[in-house]
Short mmCIF file of C-alpha atoms in Angstrom, two decimals:
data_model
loop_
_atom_site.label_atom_id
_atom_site.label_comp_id
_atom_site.label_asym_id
_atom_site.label_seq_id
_atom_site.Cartn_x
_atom_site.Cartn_y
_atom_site.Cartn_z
CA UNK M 1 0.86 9.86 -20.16
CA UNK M 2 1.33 6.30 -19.59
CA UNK M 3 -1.52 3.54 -19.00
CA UNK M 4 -2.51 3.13 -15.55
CA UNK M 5 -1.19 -0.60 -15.56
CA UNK M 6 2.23 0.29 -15.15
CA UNK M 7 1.94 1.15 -11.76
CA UNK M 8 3.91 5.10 -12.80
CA UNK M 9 7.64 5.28 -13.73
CA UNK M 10 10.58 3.63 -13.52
CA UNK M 11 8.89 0.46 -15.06
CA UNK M 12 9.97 -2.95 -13.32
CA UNK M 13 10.30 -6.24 -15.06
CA UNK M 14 7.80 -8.56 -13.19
CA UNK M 15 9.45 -10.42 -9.99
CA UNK M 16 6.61 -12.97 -9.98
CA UNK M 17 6.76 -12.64 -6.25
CA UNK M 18 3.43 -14.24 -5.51
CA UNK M 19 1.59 -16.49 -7.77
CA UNK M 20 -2.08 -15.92 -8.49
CA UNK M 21 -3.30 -18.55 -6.86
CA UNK M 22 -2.65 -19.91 -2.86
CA UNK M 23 -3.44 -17.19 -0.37
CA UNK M 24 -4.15 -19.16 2.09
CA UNK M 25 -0.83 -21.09 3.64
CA UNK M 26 1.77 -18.92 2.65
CA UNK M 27 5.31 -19.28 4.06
CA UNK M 28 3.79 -22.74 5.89
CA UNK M 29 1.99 -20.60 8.44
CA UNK M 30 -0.30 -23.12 9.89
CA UNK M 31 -4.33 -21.80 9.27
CA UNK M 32 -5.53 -20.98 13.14
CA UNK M 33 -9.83 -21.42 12.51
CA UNK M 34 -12.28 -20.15 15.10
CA UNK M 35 -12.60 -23.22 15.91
CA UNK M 36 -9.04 -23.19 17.88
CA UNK M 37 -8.76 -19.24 18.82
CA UNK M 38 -7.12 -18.93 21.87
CA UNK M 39 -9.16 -17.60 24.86
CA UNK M 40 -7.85 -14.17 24.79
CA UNK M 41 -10.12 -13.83 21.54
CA UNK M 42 -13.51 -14.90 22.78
CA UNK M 43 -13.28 -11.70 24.75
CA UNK M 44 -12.39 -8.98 21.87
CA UNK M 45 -14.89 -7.46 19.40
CA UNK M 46 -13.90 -6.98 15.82
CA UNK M 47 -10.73 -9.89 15.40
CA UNK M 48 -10.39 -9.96 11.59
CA UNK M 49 -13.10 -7.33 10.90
CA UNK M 50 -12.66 -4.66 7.93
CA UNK M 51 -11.33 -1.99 10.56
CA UNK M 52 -8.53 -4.72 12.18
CA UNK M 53 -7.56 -5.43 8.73
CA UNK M 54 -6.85 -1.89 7.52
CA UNK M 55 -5.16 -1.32 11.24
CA UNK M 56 -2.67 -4.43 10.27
CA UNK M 57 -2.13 -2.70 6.50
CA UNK M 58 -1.25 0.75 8.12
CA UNK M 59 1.50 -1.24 10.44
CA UNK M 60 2.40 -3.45 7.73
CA UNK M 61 3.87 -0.22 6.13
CA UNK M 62 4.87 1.76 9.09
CA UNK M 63 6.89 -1.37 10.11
CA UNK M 64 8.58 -1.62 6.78
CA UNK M 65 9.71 2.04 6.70
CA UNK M 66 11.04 1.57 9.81
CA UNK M 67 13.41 -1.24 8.63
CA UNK M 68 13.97 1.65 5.93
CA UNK M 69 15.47 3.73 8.17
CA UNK M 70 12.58 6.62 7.28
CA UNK M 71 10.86 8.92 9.09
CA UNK M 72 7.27 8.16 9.56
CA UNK M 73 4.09 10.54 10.43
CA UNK M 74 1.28 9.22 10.75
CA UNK M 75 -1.75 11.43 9.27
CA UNK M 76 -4.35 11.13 12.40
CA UNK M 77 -7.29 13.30 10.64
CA UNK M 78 -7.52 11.74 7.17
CA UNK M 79 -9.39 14.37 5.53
CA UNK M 80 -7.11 14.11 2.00
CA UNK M 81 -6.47 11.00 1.60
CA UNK M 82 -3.18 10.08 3.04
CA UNK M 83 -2.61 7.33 5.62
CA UNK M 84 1.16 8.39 6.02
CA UNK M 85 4.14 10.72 5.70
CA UNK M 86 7.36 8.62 4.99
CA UNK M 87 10.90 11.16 5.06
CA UNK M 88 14.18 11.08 4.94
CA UNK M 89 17.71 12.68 5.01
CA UNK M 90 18.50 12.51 1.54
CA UNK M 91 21.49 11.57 -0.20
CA UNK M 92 24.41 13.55 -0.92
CA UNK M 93 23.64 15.71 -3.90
CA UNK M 94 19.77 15.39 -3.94
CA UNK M 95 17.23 17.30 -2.21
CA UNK M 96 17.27 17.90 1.77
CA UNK M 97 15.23 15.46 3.81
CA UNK M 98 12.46 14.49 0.89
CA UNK M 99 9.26 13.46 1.57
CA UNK M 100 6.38 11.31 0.58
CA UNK M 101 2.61 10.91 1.07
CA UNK M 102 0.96 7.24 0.81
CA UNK M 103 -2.84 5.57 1.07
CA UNK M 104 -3.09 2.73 2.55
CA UNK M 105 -4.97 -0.06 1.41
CA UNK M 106 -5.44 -3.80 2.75
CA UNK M 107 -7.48 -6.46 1.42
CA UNK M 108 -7.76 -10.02 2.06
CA UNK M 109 -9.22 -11.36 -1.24
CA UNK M 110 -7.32 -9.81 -4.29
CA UNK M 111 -7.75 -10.03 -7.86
CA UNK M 112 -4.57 -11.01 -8.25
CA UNK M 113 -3.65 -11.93 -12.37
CA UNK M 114 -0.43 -12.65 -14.15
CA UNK M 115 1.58 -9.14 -13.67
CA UNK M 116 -0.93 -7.23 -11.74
CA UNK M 117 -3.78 -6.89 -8.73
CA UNK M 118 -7.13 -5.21 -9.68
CA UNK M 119 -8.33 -3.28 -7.14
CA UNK M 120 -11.45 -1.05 -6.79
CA UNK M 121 -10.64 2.59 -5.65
CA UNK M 122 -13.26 4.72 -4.96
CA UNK M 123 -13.19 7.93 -7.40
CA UNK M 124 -12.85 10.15 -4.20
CA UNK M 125 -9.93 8.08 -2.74
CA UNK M 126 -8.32 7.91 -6.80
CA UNK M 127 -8.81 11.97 -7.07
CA UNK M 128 -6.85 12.49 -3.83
CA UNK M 129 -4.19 10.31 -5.44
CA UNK M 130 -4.41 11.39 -9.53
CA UNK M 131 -3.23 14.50 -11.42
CA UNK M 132 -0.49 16.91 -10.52
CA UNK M 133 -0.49 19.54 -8.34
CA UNK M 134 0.17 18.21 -4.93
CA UNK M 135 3.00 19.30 -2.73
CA UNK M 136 4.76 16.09 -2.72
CA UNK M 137 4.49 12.89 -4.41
CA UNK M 138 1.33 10.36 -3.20
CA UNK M 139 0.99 6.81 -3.69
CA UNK M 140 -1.09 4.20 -3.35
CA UNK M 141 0.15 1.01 -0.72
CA UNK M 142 -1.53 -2.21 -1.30
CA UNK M 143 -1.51 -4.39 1.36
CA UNK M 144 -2.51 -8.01 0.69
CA UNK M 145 -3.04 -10.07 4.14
CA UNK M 146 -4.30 -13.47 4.04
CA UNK M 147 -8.06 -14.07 4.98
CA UNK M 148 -6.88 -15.74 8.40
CA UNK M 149 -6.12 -13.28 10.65
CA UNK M 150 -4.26 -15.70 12.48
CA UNK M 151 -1.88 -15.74 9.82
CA UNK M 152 -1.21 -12.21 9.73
CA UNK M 153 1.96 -12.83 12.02
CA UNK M 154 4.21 -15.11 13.32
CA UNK M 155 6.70 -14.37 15.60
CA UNK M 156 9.82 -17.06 16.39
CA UNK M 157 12.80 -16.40 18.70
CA UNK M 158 14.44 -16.05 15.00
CA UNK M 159 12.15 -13.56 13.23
CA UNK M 160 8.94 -12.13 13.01
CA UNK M 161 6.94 -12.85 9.63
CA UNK M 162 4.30 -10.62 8.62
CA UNK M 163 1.97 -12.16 5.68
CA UNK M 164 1.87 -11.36 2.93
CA UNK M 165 3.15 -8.81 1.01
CA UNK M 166 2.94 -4.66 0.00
CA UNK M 167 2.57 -2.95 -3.57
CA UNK M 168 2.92 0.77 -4.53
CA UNK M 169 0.99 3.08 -7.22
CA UNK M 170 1.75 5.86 -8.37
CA UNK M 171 -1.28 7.99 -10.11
CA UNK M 172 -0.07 11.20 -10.31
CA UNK M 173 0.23 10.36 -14.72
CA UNK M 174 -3.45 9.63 -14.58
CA UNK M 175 -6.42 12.59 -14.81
CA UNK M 176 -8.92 12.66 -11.76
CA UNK M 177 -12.49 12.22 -12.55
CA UNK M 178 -15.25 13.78 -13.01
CA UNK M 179 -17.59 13.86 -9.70
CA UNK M 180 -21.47 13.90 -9.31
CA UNK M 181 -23.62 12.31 -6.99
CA UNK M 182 -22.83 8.62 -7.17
CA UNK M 183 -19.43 9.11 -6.90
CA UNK M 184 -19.39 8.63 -3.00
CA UNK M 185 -19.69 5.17 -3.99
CA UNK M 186 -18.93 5.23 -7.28
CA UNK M 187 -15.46 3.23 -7.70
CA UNK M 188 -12.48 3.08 -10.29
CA UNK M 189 -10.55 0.06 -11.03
CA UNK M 190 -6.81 0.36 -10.85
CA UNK M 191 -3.99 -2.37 -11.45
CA UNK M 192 -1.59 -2.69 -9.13
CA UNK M 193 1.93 -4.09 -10.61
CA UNK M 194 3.40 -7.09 -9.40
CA UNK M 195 6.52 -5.82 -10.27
CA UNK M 196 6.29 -2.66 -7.72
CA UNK M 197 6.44 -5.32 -4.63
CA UNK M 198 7.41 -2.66 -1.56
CA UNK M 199 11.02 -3.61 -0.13
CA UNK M 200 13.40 -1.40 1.71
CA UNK M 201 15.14 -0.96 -1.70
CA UNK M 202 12.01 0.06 -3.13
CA UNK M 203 10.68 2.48 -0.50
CA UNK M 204 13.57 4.46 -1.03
CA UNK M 205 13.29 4.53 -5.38
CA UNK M 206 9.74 6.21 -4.42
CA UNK M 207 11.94 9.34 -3.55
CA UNK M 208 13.41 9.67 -7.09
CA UNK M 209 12.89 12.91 -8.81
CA UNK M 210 11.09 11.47 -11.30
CA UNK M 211 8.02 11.53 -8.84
CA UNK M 212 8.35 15.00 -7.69
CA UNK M 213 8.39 15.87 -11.42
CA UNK M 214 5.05 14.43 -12.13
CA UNK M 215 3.55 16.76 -9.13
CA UNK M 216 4.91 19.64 -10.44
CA UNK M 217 4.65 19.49 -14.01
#
């Protein structure tokens, strides 16, 4: 087994693709306050609550596997601890249209440190994601947005930005834990690598036999 810091095989040498510090005014966004929210916000409950911000994570990744070309399901009832179902054709020579299972996560005040994010996981949510024995590979998605919600996007007649950035897990090396009866709030620290930043290039790595190995070993 490996330590749960390196984020699951193939290792990545750290991209450094967000320093530790500096949430806040990424990509020279400017911050929107309360104090200037446009009128169409005074009249909407829950802007930039705990359920809008795991609504943008979810997108965050559904819009990224898009731009992957990969199918994506979208798990309505989650009952085991998958957010989505990412597929795909598969190359020539490798298995027939692959698949994928993935947690979603956003949070708008990381622990970020020099190569990694520490992140509290509740046991329940780290058991759905630990050990072998799954069908197909899960992972954890770590969405980082900043703590403006006005930030989250910004569209131009150029491009559309989405802030900040996505990073993947992969726990299936790791042994689930015991449960008793703090455990529904009981939570496990894991540390996200910087290095596993989610790209197109990288969404489609996370199909790599090496993955489907650890499941069924």
């Amino acid at each position: 087994m490996t330590d749960n810091r390196n984020g699951g095989i193939p290792h990545q040498p750290s991209s450094g693709a967000f320093p530790a510090k500096s949430w806040g005014a990424a990509y020279g966004v400017p911050l929107t306050g309360p104090e200037h929210a446009p009128a169409w916000v005074k009249g909407l409950t829950g802007f930039g609550d705990n359920g809008h911000r795991g609504a943008f994570g979810e997108e965050f990744i559904r819009m990224l596997a898009t731009a992957a070309n990969l199918d994506v399901t979208r798990k309505e009832r989650d009952r085991v601890g998958v957010d989505w179902q990412l597929g795909y054709a598969g190359r020539k020579g490798t298995r027939r249209f692959p698949a994928i299972e993935a947690q979603v996560k956003c949070t708008s005040s990381p622990d970020v440190h020099g190569d990694h994010i520490r992140y509290p996981l509740k046991v329940k949510n780290y058991n759905l994601l630990a050990g072998p024995g799954f069908e197909m590979p899960r992972f954890l998605f770590l969405v980082l947005a900043p703590a403006d919600p006005f930030t989250w996007s910004h569209a131009t007649e150029d491009h559309l930005l989405l802030s900040h950035a996505a990073y993947w897990m992969c726990l299936h090396d790791q042994e689930p834990l015991p449960m008793d009866n703090r455990s529904s709030t009981a939570t496990r620290t894991v540390y996200v690598p910087r290095a596993n930043l989610l790209t197109v290039d990288s969404l489609h790595d996370l199909f790599a036999e090496e993955y489907r190995d650890l499941v069924t070993s």
